[in-house]
Tab-separated table of C-alpha atoms and ligand atoms in Angstrom:
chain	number	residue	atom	x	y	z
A	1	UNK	CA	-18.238	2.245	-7.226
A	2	UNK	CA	-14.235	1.733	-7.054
A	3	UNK	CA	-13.055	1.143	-10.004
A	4	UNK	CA	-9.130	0.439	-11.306
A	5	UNK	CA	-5.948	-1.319	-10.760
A	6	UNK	CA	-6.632	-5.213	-9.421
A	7	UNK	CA	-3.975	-6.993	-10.220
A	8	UNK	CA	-0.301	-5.407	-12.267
A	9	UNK	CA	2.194	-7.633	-13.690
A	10	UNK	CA	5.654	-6.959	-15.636
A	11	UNK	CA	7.614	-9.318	-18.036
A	12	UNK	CA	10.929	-8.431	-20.065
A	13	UNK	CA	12.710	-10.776	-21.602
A	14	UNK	CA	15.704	-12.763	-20.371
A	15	UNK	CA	18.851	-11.039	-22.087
A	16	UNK	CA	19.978	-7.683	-20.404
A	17	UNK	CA	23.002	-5.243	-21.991
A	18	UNK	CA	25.044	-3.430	-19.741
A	19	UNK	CA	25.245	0.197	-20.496
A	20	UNK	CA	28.783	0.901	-18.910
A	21	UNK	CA	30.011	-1.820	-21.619
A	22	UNK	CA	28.071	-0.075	-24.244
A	23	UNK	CA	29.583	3.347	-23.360
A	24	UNK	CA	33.205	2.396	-23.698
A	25	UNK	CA	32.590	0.545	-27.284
A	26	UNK	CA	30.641	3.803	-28.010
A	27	UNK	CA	33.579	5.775	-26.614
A	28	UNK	CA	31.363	8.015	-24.782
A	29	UNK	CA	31.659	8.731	-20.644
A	30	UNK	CA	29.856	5.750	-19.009
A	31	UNK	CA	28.234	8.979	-16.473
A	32	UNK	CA	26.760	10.103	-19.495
A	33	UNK	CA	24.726	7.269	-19.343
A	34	UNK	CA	24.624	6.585	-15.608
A	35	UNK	CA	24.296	9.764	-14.549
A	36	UNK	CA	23.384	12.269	-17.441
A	37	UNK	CA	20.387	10.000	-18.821
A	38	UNK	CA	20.107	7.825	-15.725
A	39	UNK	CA	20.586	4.246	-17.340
A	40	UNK	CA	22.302	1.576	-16.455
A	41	UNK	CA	21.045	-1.743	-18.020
A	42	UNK	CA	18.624	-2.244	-21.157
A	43	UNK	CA	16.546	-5.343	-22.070
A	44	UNK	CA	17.475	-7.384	-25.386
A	45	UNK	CA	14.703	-8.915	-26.903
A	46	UNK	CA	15.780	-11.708	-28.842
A	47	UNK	CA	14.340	-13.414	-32.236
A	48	UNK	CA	11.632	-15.466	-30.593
A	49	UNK	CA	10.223	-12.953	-28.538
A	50	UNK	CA	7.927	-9.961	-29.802
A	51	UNK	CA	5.411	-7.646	-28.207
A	52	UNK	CA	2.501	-10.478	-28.546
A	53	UNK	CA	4.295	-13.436	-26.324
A	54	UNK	CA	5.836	-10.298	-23.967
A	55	UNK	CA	2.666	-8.960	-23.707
A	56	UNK	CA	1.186	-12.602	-23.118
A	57	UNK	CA	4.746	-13.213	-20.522
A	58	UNK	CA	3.186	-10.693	-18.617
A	59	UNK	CA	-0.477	-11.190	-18.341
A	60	UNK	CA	0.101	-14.970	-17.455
A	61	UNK	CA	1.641	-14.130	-13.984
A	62	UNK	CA	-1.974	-12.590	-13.208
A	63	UNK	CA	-4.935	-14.190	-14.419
A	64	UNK	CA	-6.928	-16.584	-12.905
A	65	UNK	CA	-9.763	-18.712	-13.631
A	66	UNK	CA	-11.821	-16.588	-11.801
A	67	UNK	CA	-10.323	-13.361	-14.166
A	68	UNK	CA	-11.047	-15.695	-17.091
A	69	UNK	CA	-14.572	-15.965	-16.226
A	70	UNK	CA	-14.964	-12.377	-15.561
A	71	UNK	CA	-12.607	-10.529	-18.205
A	72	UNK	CA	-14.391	-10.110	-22.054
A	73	UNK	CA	-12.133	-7.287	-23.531
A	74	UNK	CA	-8.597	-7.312	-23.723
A	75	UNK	CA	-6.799	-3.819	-25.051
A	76	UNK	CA	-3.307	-4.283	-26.361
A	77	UNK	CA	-1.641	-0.865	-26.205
A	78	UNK	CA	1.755	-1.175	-28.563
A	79	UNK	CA	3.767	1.008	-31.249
A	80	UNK	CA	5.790	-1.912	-32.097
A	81	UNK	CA	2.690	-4.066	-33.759
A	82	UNK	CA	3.223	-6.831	-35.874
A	83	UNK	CA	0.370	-6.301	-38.637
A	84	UNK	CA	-0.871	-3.492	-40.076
A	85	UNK	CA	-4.509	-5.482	-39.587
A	86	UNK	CA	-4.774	-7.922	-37.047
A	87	UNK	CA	-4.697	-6.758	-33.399
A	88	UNK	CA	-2.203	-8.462	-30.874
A	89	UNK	CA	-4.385	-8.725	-28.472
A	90	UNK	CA	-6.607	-11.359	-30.407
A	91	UNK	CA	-3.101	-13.703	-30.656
A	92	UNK	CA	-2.969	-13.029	-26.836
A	93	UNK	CA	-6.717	-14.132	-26.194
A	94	UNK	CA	-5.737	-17.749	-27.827
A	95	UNK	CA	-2.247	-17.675	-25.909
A	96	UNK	CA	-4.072	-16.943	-22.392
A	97	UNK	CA	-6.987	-19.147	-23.091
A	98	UNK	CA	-9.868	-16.353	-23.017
A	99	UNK	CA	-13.124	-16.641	-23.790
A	100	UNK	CA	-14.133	-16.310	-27.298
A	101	UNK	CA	-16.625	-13.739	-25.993
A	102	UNK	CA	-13.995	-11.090	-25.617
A	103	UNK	CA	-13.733	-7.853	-27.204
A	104	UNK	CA	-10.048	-7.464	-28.523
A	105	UNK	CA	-8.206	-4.465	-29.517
A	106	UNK	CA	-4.773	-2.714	-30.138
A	107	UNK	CA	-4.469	0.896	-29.806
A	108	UNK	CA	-1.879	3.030	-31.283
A	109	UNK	CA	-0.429	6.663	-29.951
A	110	UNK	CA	3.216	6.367	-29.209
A	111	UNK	CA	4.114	5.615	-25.879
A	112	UNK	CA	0.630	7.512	-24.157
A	113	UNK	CA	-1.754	4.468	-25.804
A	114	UNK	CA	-1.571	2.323	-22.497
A	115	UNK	CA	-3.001	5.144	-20.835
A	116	UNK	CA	-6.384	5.453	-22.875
A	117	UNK	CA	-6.486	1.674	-23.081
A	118	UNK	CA	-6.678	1.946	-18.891
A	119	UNK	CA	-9.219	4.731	-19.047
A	120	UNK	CA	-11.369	2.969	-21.647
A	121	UNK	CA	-11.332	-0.326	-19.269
A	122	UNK	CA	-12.077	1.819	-16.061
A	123	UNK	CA	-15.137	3.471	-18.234
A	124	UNK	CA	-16.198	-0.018	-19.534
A	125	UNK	CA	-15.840	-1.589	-16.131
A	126	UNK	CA	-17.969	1.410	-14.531
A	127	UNK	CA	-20.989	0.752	-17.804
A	128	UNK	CA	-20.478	-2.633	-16.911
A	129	UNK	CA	-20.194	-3.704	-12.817
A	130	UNK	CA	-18.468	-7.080	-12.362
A	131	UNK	CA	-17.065	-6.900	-15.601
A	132	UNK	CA	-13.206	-7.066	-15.913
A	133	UNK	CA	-10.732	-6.020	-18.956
A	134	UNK	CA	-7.069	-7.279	-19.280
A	135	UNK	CA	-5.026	-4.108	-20.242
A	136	UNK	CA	-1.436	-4.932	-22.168
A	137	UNK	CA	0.908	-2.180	-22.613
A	138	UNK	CA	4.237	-3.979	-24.612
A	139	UNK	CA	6.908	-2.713	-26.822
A	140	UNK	CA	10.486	-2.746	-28.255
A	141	UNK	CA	12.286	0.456	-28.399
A	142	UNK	CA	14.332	0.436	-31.119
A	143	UNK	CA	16.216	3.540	-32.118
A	144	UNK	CA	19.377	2.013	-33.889
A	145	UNK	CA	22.916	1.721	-33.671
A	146	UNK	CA	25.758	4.219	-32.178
A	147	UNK	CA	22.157	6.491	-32.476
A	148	UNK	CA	21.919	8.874	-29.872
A	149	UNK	CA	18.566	7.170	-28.893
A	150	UNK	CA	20.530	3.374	-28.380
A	151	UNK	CA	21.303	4.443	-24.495
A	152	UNK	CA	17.305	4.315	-24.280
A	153	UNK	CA	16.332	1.424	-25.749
A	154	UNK	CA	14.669	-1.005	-23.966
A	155	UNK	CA	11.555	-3.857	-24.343
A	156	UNK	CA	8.777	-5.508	-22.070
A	157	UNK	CA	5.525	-5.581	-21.246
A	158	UNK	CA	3.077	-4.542	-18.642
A	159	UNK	CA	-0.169	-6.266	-18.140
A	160	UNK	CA	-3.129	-4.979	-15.663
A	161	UNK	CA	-6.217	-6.168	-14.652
A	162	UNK	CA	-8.984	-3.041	-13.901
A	163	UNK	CA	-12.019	-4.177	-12.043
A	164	UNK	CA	-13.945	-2.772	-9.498
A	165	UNK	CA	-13.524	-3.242	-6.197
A	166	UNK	CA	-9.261	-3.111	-6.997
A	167	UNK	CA	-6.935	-4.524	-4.850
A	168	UNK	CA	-3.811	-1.936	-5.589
A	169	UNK	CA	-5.533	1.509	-6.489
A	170	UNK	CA	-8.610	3.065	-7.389
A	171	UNK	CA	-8.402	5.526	-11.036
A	172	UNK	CA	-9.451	8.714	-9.960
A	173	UNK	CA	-11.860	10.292	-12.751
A	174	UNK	CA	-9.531	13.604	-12.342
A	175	UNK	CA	-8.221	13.279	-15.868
A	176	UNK	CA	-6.767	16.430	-17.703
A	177	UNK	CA	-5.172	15.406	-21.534
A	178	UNK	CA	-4.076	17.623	-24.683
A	179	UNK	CA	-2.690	16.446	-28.028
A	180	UNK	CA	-1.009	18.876	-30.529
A	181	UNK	CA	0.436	17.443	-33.605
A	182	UNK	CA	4.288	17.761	-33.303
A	183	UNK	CA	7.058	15.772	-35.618
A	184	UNK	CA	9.535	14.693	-31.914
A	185	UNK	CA	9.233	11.213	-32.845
A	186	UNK	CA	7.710	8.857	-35.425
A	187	UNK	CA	8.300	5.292	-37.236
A	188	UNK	CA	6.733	5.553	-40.776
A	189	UNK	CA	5.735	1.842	-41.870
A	190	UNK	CA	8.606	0.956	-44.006
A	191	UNK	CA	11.285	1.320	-40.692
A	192	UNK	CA	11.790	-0.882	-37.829
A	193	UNK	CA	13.620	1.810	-36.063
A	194	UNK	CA	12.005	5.466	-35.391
A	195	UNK	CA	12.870	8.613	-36.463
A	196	UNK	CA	13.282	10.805	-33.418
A	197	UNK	CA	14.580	14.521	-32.448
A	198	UNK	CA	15.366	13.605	-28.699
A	199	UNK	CA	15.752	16.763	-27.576
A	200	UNK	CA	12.612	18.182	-28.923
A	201	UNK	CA	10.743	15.230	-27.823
A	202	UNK	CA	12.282	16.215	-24.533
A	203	UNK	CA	10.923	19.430	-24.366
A	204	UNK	CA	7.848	19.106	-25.501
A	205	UNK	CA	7.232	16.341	-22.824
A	206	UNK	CA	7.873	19.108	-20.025
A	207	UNK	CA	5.684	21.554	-22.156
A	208	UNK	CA	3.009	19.395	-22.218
A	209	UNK	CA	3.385	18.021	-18.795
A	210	UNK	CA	3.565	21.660	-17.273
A	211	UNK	CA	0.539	22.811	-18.990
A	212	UNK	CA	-1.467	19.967	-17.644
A	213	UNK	CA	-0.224	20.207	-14.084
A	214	UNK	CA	-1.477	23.985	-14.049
A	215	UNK	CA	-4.650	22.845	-15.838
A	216	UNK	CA	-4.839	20.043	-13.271
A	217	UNK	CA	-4.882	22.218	-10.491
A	218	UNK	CA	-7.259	24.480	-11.305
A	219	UNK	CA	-9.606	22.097	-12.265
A	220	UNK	CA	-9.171	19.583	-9.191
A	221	UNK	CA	-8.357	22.519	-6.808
A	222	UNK	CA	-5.295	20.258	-5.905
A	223	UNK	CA	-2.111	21.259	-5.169
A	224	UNK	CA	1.601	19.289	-5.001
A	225	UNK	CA	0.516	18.589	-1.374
A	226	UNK	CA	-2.326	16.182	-1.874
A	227	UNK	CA	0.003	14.173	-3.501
A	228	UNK	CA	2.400	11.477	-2.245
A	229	UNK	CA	4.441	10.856	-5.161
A	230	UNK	CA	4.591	10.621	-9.260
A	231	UNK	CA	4.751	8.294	-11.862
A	232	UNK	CA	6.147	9.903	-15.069
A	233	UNK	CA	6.359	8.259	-18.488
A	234	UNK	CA	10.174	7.334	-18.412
A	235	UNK	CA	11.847	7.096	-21.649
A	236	UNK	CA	14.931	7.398	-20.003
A	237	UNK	CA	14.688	7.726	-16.147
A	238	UNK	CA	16.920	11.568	-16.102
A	239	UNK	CA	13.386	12.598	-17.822
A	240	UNK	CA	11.155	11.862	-14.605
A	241	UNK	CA	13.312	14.075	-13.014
A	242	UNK	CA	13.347	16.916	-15.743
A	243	UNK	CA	9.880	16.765	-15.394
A	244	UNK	CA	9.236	17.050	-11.431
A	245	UNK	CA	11.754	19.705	-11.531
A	246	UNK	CA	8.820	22.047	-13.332
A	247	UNK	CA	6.529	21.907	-10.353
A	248	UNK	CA	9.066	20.638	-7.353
A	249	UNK	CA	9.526	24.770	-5.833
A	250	UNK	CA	5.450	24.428	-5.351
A	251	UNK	CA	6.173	21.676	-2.259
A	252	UNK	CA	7.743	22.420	0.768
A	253	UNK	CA	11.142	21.984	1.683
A	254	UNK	CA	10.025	18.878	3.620
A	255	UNK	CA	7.429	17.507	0.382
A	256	UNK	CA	10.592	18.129	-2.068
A	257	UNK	CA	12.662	15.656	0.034
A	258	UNK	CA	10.034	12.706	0.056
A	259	UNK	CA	8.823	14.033	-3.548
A	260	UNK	CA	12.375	13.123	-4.480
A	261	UNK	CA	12.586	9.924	-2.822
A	262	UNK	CA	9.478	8.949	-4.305
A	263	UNK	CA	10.963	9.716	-8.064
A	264	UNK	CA	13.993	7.500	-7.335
A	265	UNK	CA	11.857	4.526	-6.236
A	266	UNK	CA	10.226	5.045	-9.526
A	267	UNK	CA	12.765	5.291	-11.429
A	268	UNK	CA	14.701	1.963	-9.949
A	269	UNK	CA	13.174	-0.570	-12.565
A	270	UNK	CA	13.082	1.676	-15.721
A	271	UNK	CA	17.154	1.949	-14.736
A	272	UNK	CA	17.532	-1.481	-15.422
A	273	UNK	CA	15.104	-2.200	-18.506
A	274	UNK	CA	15.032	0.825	-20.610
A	275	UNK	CA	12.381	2.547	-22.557
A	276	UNK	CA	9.241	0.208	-23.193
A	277	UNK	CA	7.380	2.872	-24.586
A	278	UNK	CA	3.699	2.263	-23.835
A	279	UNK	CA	4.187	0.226	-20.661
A	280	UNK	CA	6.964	2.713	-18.910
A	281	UNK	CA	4.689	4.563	-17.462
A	282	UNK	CA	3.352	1.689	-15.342
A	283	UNK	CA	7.011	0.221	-15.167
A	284	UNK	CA	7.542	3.379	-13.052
A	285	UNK	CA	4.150	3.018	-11.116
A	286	UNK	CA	5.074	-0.582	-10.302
A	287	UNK	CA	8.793	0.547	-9.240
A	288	UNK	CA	7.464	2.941	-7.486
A	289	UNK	CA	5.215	0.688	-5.219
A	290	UNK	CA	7.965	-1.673	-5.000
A	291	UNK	CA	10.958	0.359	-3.944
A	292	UNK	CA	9.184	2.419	-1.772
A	293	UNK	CA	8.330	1.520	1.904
A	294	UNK	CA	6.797	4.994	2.586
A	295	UNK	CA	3.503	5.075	1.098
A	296	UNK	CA	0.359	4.816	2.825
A	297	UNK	CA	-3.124	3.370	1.688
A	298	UNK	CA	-5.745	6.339	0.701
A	299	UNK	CA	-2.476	8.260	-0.399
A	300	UNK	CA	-2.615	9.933	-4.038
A	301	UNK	CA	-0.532	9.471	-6.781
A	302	UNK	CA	-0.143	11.591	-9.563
A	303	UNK	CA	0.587	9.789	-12.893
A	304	UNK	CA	1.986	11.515	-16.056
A	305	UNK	CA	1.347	9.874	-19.508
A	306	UNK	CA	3.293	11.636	-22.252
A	307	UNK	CA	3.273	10.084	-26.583
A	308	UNK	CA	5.392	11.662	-28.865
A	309	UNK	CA	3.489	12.832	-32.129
A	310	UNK	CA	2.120	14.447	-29.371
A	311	UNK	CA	-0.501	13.668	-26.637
A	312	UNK	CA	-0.510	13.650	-22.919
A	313	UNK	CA	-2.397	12.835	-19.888
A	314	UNK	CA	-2.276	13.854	-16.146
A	315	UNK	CA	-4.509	11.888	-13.647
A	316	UNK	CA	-4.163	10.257	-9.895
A	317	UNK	CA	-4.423	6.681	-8.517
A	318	UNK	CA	-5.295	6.075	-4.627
A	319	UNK	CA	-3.530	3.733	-3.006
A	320	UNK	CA	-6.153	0.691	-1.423
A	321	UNK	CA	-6.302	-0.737	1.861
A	322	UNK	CA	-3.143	-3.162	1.739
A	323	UNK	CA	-2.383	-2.890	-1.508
A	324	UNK	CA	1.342	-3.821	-0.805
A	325	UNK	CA	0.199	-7.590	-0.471
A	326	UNK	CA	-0.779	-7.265	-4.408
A	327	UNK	CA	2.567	-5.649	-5.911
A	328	UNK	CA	4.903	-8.410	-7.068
A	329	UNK	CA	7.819	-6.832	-5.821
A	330	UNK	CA	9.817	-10.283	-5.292
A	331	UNK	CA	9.181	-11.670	-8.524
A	332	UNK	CA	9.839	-8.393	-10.188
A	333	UNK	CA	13.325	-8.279	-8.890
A	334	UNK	CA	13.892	-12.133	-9.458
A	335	UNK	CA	13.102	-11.490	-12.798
A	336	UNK	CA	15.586	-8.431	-13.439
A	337	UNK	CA	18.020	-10.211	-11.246
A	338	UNK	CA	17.959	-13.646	-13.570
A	339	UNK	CA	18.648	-12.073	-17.135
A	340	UNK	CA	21.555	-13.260	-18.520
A	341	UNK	CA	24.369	-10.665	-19.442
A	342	UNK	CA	25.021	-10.321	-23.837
A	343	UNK	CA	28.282	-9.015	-24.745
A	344	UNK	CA	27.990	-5.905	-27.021
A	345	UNK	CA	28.854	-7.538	-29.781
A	346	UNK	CA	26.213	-10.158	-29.391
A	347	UNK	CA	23.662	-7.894	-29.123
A	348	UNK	CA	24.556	-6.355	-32.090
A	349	UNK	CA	24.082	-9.638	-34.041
A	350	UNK	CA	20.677	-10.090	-32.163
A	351	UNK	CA	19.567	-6.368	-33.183
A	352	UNK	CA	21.449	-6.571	-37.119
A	353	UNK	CA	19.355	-9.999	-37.355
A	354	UNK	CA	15.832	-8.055	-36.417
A	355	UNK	CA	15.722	-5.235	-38.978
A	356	UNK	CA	12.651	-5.245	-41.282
A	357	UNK	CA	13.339	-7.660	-43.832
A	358	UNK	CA	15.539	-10.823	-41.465
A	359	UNK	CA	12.822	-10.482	-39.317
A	360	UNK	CA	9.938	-13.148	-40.104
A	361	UNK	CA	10.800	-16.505	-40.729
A	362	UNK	CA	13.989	-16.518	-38.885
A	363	UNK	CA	15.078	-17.195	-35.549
A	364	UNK	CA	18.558	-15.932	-34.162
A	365	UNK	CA	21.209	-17.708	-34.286
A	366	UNK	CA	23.044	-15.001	-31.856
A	367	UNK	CA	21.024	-16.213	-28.794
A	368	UNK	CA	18.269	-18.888	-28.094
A	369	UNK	CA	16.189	-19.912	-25.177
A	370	UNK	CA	13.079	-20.974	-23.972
A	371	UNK	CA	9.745	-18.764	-22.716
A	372	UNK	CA	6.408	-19.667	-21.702
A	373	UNK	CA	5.317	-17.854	-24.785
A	374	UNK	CA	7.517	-17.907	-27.698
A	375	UNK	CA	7.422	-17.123	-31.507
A	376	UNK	CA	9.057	-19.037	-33.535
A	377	UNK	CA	7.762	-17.870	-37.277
A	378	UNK	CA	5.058	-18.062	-39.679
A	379	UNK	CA	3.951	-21.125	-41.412
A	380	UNK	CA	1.426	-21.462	-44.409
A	381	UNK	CA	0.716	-17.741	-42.875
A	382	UNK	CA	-0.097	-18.625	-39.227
A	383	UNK	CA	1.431	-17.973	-36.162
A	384	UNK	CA	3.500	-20.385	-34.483
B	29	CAA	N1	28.639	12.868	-16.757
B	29	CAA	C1	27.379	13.226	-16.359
B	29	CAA	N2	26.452	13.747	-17.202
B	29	CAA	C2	26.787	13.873	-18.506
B	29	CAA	C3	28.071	13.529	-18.995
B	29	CAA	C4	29.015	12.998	-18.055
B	29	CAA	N3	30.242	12.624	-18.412
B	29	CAA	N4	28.089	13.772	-20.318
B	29	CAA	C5	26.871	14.269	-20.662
B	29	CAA	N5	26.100	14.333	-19.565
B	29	CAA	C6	24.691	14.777	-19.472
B	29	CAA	C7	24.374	16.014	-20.279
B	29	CAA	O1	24.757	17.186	-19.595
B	29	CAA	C8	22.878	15.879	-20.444
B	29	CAA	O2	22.228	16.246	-19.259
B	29	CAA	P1	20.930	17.200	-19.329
B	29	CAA	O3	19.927	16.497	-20.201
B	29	CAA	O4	20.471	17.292	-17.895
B	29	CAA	O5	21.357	18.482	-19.926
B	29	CAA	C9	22.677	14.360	-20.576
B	29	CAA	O6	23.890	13.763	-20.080
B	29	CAA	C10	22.488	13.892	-22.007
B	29	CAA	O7	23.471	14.451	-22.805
B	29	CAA	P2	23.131	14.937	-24.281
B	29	CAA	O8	21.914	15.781	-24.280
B	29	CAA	O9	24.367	15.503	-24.870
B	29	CAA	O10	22.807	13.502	-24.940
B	29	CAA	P3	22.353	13.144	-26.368
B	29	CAA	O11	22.444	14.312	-27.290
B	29	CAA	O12	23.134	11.939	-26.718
B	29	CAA	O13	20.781	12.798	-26.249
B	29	CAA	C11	18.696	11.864	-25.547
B	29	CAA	C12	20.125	12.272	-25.108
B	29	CAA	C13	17.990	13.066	-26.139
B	29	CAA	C14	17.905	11.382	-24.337
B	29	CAA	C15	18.834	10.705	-26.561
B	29	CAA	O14	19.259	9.561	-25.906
B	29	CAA	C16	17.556	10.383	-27.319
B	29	CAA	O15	17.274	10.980	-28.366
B	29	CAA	N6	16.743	9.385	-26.830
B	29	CAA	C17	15.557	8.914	-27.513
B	29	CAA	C18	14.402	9.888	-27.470
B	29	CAA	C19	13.877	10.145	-26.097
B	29	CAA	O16	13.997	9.325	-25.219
B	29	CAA	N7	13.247	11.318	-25.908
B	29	CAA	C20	12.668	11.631	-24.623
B	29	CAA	C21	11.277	12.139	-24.639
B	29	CAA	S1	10.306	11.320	-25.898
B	29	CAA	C22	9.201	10.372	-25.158
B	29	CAA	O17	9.001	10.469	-23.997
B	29	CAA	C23	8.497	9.367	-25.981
B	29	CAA	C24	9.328	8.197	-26.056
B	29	CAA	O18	9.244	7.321	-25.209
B	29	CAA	C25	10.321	8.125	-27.150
């Protein structure tokens, strides 16, 4: 049996900061930013948006009643939860109006979670034939700011639907992971924004992904050529390349040119959000699909899941029989293409107003708007 990717969808909210802007109140080189970390724009989240109604923004665009009928687990992969208790993903059944026969769950491992959420839903889905499981990767990356780390911030949310049969690709049981405890990056539960030694992070990421690829490889019997392109985890889109750099003198002179075409068509949509932790990994998969015009049905893809703390995952996707009729690229690019612009200054407001304690209970007076999900606060201690 087939079993993975049927249906992807991506959601960030409507307020985007421009990075050039950012550099010159920063006073550092806008090509630092451009060019040295590869970002141009980064998503604002504003008060009445969090990972539940992002993650709920997303999944919308995909289900059907058909889906609804079919799907009884729903994983929420996020590091930005909202209780130390209750999953997400149970506030996202009642918002997408599943089944109270679902399974719901949020998973927690830095930015690799979404990953293990989509292997656990391709191992349910195989236990269970006909099945289906809605799989929500959504976060806020939130390092502070004039931090180092405020170039990469970012927020949205990806939302998958893994069934058999799959419309866009198959998950290939080819899995190699690792996890080693390392202190790159962490948010203890008394912060709102993490703690974070970028450049370790950074190397530990290529470490990790360079022991995997060779582990990969021997194990599969693979080797750069049976692959079309990557997806890397892209916490800032200069790191995808950092990464494919490691293995890129395996391909041919010919493979290195289309591997490297491939990694800018990933990197197109990540350029323009920022880091959204669990979900970037898939924001690159889905930029990938939908910048490139070169890939092929049956063609592999090799996709590299990397959490800080630390724990990563190498595995491949094949590409299904007109699976380009499935990838929303037009509404993807609508939706990038429609934020509306914040000055720096009033993103500052918007991030001052969501550190820990301003956080519940109020809604921004910096921006306001309207969503199809939206939060606007707690009352008598429920969600509304
Ligand atoms: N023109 C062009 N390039 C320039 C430049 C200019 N004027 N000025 C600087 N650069 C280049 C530098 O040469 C450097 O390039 P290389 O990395 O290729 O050497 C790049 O810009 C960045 O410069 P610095 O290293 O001096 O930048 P920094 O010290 O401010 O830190 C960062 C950059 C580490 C990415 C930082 O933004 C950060 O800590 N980010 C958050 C953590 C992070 O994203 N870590 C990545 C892996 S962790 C992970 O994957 C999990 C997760 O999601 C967090």
């Amino acid at each position: 049996m087939t079993i993975g990717i049927d249906k992807i969808a991506f959601y960030t909210p409507k307020y985007v900061l421009d990075l050039i802007e950012l550099a010159k109140v920063r006073g550092d080189e806008p090509e630092k930013y451009t060019i040295g970390i590869g970002q141009d724009k980064q998503s604002v989240v504003p008060n009445y948006e969090d990972i539940v109604t992002m993650g709920a923004n997303a999944a919308s665009k995909i289900i059907d009643d058909t889906d609804r009928q079919l799907i009884d687990s729903v994983i929420l992969a996020t590091e930005s939860g909202i209780d130390n208790s209750k999953s997400g993903a149970i506030y996202i059944q009642r918002l997408l109006n599943l089944s109270e026969f679902t399974r719901t769950i949020e998973l927690k491992q830095a930015c690799y979670a979404g990953t293990y959420g989509l292997m656990q839903a391709r191992d349910y889905v195989a236990a269970h034939p006909g099945r289906r499981v809605l799989v929500i990767a959504s976060d806020i990356a939130r390092y502070g700011l004039a931090t180092p780390g405020e170039v990469t911030q970012g927020a949205g949310a990806i939302a998958m639907i893994i069934s058999d049969n799959p419309k866009i690709a198959s998950i290939n049981t080819d899995s190699v992971y690792m996890s080693a405890e390392r202190a790159d990056f962490w948010r203890p539960l008394d912060r709102t924004q993490a703690l974070v030694d970028g450049h370790l992070s950074t190397d530990i990421y290529k470490e990790m992904f360079l022991t995997l690829w060779q582990r990969y490889c021997t194990k599969t019997q693979q080797t750069i050529s049976d692959f079309s392109g990557f997806a890397f985890h892209l916490p800032y889109t200069k790191m995808g390349k950092k990464a494919l750099d490691e293995v890129l003198d395996q391909a041919t002179a010919e493979q290195q040119v289309n591997l490297m075409e491939k990694l800018k068509a990933s990197q197109q949509l990540s350029r323009q959000v920022g880091n959204i932790y669990t979900g970037s990994v898939y924001l690159s998969l889905l930029s990938l699909l939908s910048y490139s015009d070169k890939l092929q049905s049956g063609e592999k893809i090799a996709i590299f899941s990397y959490g800080s703390g630390a724990e990563a995952e190498l595995y491949s996707i094949t590409l299904q029989e007109n699976f380009t009729e499935y990838v929303p690229r037009k509404s993807v690019k609508q939706l990038l293409e429609g934020r509306q612009k914040l000055s720096v200054s009033e993103y500052e407001a918007v991030f001052n107003s969501q550190l820990f304690d301003s956080h519940v209970n109020v809604k921004s007076e910096a921006v306001s708007g309207v969503t199809q999900f939206q939060f606007l606060g707690w009352q008598n201690g429920e969600r509304v």
